[in-house]
Coordinates of C-alpha atoms in Angstrom, one line a residue:
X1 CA -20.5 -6.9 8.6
X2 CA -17.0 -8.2 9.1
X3 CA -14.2 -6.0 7.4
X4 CA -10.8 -8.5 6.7
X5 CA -7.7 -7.1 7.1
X6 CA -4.0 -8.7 6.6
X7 CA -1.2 -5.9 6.3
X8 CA -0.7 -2.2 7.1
X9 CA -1.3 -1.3 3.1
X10 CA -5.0 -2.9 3.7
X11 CA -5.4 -1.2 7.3
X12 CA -4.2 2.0 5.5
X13 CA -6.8 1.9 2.9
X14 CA -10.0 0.1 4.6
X15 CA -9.8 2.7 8.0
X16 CA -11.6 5.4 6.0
X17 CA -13.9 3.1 4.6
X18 CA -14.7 1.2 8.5
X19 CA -15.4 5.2 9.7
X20 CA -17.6 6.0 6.8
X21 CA -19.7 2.6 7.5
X22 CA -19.8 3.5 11.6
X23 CA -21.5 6.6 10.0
X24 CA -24.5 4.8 8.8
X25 CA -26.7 3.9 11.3
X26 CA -27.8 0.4 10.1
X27 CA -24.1 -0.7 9.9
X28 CA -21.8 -1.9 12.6
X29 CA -17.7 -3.0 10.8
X30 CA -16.2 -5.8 12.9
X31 CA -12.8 -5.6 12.4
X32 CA -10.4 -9.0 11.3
X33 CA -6.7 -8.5 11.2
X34 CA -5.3 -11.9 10.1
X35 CA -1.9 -11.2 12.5
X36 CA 0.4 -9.9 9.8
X37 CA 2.7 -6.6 10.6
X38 CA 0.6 -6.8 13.9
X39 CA 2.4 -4.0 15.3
X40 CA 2.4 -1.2 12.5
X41 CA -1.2 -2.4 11.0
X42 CA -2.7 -1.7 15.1
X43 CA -0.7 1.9 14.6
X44 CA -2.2 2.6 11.3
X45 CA -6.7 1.8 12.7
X46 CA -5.0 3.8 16.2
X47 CA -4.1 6.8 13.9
X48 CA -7.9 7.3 13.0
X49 CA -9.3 5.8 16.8
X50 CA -10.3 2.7 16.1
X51 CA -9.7 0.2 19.1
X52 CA -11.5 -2.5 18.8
X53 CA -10.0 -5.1 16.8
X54 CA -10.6 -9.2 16.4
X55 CA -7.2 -10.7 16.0
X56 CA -6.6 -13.8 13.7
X57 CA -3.4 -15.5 15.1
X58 CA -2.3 -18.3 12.5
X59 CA -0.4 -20.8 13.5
X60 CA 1.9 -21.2 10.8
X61 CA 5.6 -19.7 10.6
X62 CA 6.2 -20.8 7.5
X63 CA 6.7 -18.4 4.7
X64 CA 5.5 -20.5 1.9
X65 CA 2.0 -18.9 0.4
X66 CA 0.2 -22.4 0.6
X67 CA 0.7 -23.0 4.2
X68 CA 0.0 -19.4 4.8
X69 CA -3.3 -19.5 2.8
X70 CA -4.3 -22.5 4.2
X71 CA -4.0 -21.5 7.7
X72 CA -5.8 -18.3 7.0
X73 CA -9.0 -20.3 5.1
X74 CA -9.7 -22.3 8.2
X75 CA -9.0 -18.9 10.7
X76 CA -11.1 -16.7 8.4
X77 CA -13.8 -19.7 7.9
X78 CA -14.0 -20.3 11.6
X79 CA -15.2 -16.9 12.7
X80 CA -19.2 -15.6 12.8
X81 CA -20.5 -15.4 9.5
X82 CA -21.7 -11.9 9.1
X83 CA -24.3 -10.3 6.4
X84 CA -21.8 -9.2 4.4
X85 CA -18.0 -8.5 4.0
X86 CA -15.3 -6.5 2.6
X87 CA -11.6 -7.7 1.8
X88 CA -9.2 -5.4 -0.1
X89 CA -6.4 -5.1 -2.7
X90 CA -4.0 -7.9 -4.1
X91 CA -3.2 -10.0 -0.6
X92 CA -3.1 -13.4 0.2
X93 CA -5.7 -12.3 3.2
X94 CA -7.7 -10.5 0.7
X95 CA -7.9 -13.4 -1.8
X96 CA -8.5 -16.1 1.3
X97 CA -11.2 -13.9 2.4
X98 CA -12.8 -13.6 -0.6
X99 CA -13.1 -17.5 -0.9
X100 CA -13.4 -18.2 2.6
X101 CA -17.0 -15.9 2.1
X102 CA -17.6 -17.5 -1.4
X103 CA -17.7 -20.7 0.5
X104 CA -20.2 -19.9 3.1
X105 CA -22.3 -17.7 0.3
X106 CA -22.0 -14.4 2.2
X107 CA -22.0 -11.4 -0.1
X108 CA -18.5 -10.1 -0.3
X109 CA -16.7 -6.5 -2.0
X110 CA -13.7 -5.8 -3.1
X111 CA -12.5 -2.4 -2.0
X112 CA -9.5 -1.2 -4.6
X113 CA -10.9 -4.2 -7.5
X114 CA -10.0 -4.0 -11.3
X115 CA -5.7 -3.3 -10.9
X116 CA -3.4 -5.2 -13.6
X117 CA -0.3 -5.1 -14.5
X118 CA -0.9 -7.9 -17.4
X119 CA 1.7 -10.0 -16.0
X120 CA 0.2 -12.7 -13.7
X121 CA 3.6 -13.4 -12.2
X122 CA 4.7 -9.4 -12.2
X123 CA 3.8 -8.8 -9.0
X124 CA 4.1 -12.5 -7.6
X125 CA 1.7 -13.7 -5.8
X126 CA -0.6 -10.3 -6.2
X127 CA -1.6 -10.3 -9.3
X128 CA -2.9 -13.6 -9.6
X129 CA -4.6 -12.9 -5.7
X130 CA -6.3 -9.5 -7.6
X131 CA -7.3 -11.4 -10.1
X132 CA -8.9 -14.3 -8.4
X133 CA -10.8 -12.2 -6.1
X134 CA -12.7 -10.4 -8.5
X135 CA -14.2 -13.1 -9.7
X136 CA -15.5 -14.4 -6.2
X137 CA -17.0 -11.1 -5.1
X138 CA -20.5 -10.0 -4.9
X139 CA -19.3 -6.2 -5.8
X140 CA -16.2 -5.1 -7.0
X141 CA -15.2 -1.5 -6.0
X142 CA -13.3 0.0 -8.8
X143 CA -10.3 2.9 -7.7
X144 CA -10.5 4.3 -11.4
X145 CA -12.1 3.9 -14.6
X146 CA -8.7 2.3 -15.8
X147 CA -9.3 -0.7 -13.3
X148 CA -13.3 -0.2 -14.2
X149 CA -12.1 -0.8 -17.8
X150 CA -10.1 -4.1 -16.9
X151 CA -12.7 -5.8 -15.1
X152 CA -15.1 -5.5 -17.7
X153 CA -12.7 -6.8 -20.5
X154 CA -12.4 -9.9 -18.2
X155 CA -16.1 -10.4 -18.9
X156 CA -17.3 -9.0 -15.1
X157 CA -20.9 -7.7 -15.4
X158 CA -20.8 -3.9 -15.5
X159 CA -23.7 -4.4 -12.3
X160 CA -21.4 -5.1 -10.2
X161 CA -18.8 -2.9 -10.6
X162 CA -18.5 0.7 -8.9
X163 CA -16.2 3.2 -10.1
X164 CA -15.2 5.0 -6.4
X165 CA -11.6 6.8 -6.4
X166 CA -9.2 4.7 -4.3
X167 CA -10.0 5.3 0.0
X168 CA -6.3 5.8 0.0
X169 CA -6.3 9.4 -1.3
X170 CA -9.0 9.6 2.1
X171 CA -6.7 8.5 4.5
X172 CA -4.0 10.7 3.2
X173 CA -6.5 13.7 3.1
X174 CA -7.6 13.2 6.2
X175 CA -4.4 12.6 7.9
X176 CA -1.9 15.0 5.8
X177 CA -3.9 18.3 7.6
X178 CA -2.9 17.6 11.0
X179 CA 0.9 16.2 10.4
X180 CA 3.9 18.3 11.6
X181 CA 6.6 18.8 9.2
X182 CA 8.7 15.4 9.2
X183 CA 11.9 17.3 10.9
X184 CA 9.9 18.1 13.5
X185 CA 7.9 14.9 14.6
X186 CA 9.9 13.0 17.4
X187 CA 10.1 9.6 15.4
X188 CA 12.4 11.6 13.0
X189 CA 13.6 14.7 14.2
X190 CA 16.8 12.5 15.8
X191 CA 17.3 11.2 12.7
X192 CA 17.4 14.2 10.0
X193 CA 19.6 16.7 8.9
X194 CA 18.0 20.3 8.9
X195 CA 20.0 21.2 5.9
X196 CA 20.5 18.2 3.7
X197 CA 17.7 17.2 1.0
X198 CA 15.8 14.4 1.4
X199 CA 15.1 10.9 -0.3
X200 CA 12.5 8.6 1.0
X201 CA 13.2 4.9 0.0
X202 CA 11.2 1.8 0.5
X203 CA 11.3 -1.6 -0.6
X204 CA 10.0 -4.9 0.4
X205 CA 8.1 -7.1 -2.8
X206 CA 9.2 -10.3 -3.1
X207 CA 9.7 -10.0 -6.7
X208 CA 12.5 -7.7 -6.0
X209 CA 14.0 -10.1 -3.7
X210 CA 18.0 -11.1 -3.7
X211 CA 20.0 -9.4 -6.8
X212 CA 17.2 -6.9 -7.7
X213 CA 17.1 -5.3 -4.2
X214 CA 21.2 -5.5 -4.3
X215 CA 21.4 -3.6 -7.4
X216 CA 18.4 -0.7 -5.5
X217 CA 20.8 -0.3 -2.6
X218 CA 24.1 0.1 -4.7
X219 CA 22.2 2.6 -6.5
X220 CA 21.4 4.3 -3.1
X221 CA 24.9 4.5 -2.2
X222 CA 26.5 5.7 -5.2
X223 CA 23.6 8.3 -5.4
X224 CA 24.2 9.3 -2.0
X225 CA 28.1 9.4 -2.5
X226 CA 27.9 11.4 -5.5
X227 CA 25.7 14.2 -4.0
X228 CA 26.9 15.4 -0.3
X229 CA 23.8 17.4 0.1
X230 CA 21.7 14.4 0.4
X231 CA 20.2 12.0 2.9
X232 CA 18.2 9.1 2.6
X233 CA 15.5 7.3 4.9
X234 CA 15.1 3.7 4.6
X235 CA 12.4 2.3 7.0
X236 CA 13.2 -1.0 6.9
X237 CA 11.1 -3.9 6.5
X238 CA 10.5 -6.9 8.8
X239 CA 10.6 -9.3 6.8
X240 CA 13.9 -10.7 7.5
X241 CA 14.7 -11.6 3.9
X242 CA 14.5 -7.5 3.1
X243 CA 16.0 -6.8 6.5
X244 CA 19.5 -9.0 5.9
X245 CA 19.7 -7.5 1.9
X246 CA 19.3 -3.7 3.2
X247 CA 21.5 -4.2 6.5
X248 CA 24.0 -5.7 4.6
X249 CA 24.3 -3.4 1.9
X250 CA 23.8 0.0 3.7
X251 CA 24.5 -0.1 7.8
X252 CA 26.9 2.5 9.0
X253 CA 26.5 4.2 5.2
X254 CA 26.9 8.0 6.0
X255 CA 24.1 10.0 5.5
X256 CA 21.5 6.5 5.3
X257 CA 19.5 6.2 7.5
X258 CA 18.0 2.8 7.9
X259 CA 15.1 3.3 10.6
X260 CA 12.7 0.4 12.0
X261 CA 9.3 1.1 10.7
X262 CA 7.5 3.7 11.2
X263 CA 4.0 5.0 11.9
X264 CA 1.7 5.9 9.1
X265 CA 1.8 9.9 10.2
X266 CA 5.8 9.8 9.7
X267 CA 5.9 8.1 6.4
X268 CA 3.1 10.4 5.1
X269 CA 5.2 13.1 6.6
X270 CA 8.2 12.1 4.4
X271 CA 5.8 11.4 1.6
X272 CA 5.0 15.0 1.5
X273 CA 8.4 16.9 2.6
X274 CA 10.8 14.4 0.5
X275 CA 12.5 15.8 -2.9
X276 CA 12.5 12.4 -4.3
X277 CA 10.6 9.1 -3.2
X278 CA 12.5 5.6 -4.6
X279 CA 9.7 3.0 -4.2
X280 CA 8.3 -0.6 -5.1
X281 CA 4.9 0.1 -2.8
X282 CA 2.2 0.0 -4.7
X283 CA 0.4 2.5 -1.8
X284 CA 2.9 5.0 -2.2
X285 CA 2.3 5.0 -6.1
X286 CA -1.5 6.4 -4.9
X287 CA -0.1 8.7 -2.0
X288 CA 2.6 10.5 -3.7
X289 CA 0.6 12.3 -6.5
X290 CA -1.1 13.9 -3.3
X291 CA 1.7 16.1 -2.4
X292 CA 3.2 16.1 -6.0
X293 CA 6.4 14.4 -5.0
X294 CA 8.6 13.6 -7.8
X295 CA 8.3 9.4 -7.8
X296 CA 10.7 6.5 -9.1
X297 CA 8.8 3.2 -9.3
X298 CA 11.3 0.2 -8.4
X299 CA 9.6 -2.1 -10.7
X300 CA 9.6 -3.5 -13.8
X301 CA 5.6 -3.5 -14.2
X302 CA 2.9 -1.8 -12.1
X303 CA -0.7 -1.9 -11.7
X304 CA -1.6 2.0 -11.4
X305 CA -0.5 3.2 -14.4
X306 CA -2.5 6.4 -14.0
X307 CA 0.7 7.9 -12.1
X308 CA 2.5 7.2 -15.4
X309 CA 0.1 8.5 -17.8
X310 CA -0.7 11.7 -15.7
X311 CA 3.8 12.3 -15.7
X312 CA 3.2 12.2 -11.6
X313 CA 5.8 8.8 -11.7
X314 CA 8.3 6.7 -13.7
X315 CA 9.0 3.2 -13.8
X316 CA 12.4 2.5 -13.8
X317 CA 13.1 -1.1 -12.7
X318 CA 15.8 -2.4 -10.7
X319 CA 18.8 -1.2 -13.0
X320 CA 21.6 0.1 -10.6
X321 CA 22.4 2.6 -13.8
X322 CA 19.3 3.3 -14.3
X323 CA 18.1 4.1 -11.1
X324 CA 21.0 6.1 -10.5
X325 CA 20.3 8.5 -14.1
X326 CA 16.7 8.8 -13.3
X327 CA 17.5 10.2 -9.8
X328 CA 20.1 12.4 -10.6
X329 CA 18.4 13.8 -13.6
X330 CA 15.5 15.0 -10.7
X331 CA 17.9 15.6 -8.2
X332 CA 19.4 18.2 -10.5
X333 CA 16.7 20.2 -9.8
X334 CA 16.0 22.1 -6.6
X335 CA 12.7 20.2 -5.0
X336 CA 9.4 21.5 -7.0
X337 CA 6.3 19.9 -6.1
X338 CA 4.5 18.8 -9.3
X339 CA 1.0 20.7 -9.1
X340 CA -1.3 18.1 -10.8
X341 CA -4.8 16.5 -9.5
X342 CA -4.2 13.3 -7.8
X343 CA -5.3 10.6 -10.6
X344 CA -6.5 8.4 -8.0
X345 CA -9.3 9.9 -6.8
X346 CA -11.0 13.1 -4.5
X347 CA -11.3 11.8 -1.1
X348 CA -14.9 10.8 -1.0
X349 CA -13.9 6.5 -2.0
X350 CA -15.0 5.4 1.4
X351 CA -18.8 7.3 1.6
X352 CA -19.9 5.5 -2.0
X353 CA -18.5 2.5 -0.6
X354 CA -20.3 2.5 2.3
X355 CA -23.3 3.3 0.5
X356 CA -23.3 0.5 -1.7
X357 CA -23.1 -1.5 1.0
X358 CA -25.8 -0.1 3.2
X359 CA -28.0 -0.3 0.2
X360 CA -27.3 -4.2 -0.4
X361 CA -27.7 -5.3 3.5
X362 CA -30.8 -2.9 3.7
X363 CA -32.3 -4.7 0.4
X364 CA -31.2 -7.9 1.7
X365 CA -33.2 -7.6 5.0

């Protein structure tokens, strides 16, 4: 079975599920990476040992989504056609692998189906890719009975839908037991203060792109001003788009760090030991409520709104003012780690996945 992967976020989140199908002993995962974040999507399968991984090289430099789905529908079409596969989340890899094995009528599942925001341009392209690969796939593997719920108001039969908890909260599980404390892990003990609290902040979507990401790093800096016992981490994107905003805005800020990015271990780390995360990842939404980490959502919509409902996370847009309130009205507050059951799920996603699809081939055959 062939396992398609674009981005770190998907790496992340379809590791756990490639080591729970290398348990089963009718299954072998090949691995596809489609040549996005190359370097930081290798570190994330390296953190749980896997090595062996079939590399997708587009040809296309062009960050326009047709060229860059196009290129990836003849890559992804051009490899072995397996018995089955497995794309994830809201990509453009996932959606183009999803079609690409629609095309060639090979059984494909959607690890982390079902998500909505409701606004098919709030997160642009995502939501549109989410919802248009659900309704290629063979079986659609459903993080919470929230995104269970949405697919089956679209009209998706309730066969082929599998309520699983969301293989993120695995990887963080399995990971979070054997992390140093971030102060003390050489990618960042150069970088932070021993005695100043800590904000983590990332940002990257495209729909916070020019002004909106402006306004997010003038609210860093005034927060950062205001309060002298603080220090923030940035881990800066690639993208150069994000890169020139954030560099512009915030190099040679005291007490900013702006770092390149870092491994999956470290930004777990930071996930766990932070006072306050400022984020527009959608991954971080699911990893936070693990360690209880107060959480600012730099978004006007999102698609997990089981962090809001459970009072784990607030959305609070790109407002400079109101990015600024909601911070200082946490920071206020010594750091207390909210004690509440991670909404997402309980670190056994990746086994009923791999189940489900171990059952299908073995069926099949």
């Amino acid at each position: 079975m062939l396992c398609i992967i674009g981005t770190r976020p998907e790496a992340i989140k379809m590791v756990p599920v490639i080591s729970a199908i290398a348990n089963c002993p009718n299954l072998h995962a090949h691995v596809l990476m489609t040549g996005q974040h190359r370097d930081i999507a290798s570190n994330a399968l390296e953190s749980f040992d896997i090595h062996q991984i079939n590399w997708l090289d587009v040809s296309s430099t062009s960050h326009r989504l047709a060229d860059q789905a196009g290129e990836l529908l003849k890559g992804i079409n051009a490899v072995h056609h397996p018995k089955y596969a497995l794309v994830h989340g809201d990509t453009t890899t996932g959606f183009v692998g999803a079609l690409a094995s629609f095309y060639s009528a090979i059984p494909v599942g959607h690890v982390e189906a079902g998500l909505r925001s409701g606004e098919l341009q709030d997160p642009f392209p995502e939501e549109a890719n989410r919802r248009l690969a659900d309704q290629l796939c063979h079986r659609l593997f459903a993080p919470t009975s929230i995104a269970k719920d949405n697919l089956l108001r679209e009209g998706l039969s309730n066969e082929k839908i599998l309520t699983t908890g969301n293989t993120v909260v695995d990887a963080v599980r399995h990971l979070a037991q054997k992390i140093k404390p971030a102060r003390e892990l050489d990618e960042l003990k150069g970088v932070l203060g021993q005695q100043k609290r800590l904000v983590l902040v990332t940002t990257h979507r495209r729909e916070n792109w020019g002004d909106p990401m402006r306004h997010i790093c003038q609210a860093i800096k005034r927060i950062t001003e205001a309060l002298e016992d603080l220090q923030v981490i940035l881990p800066v994107h690639p993208n150069p788009v994000v890169k020139d905003m954030i560099e512009s805005e915030l190099k040679n800020t005291p007490r900013i760090h702006l770092v390149t990015p870092l491994s999956y271990e470290a930004l777990i780390a930071l996930e766990r030991d932070a006072d306050l995360i400022l984020t527009d990842s959608g991954g971080i939404q699911e990893e936070a409520p693990e360690f209880g980490t107060p959480l600012l959502i730099l978004r006007k919509t999102t698609e997990r709104p089981e962090a809001l409902t459970s009072g784990l996370a607030k959305l609070v847009g790109t407002c400079e003012q109101t990015i600024i309130d909601e911070a200082a009205h946490i920071l206020k507050c010594k750091h207390t780690q909210i004690d509440r059951q991670n909404p997402f799920g309980d670190g056994h996603a990746s086994q009923r996945i791999a189940a489900a699809v171990e059952s299908h081939i073995n069926s099949a055959d």
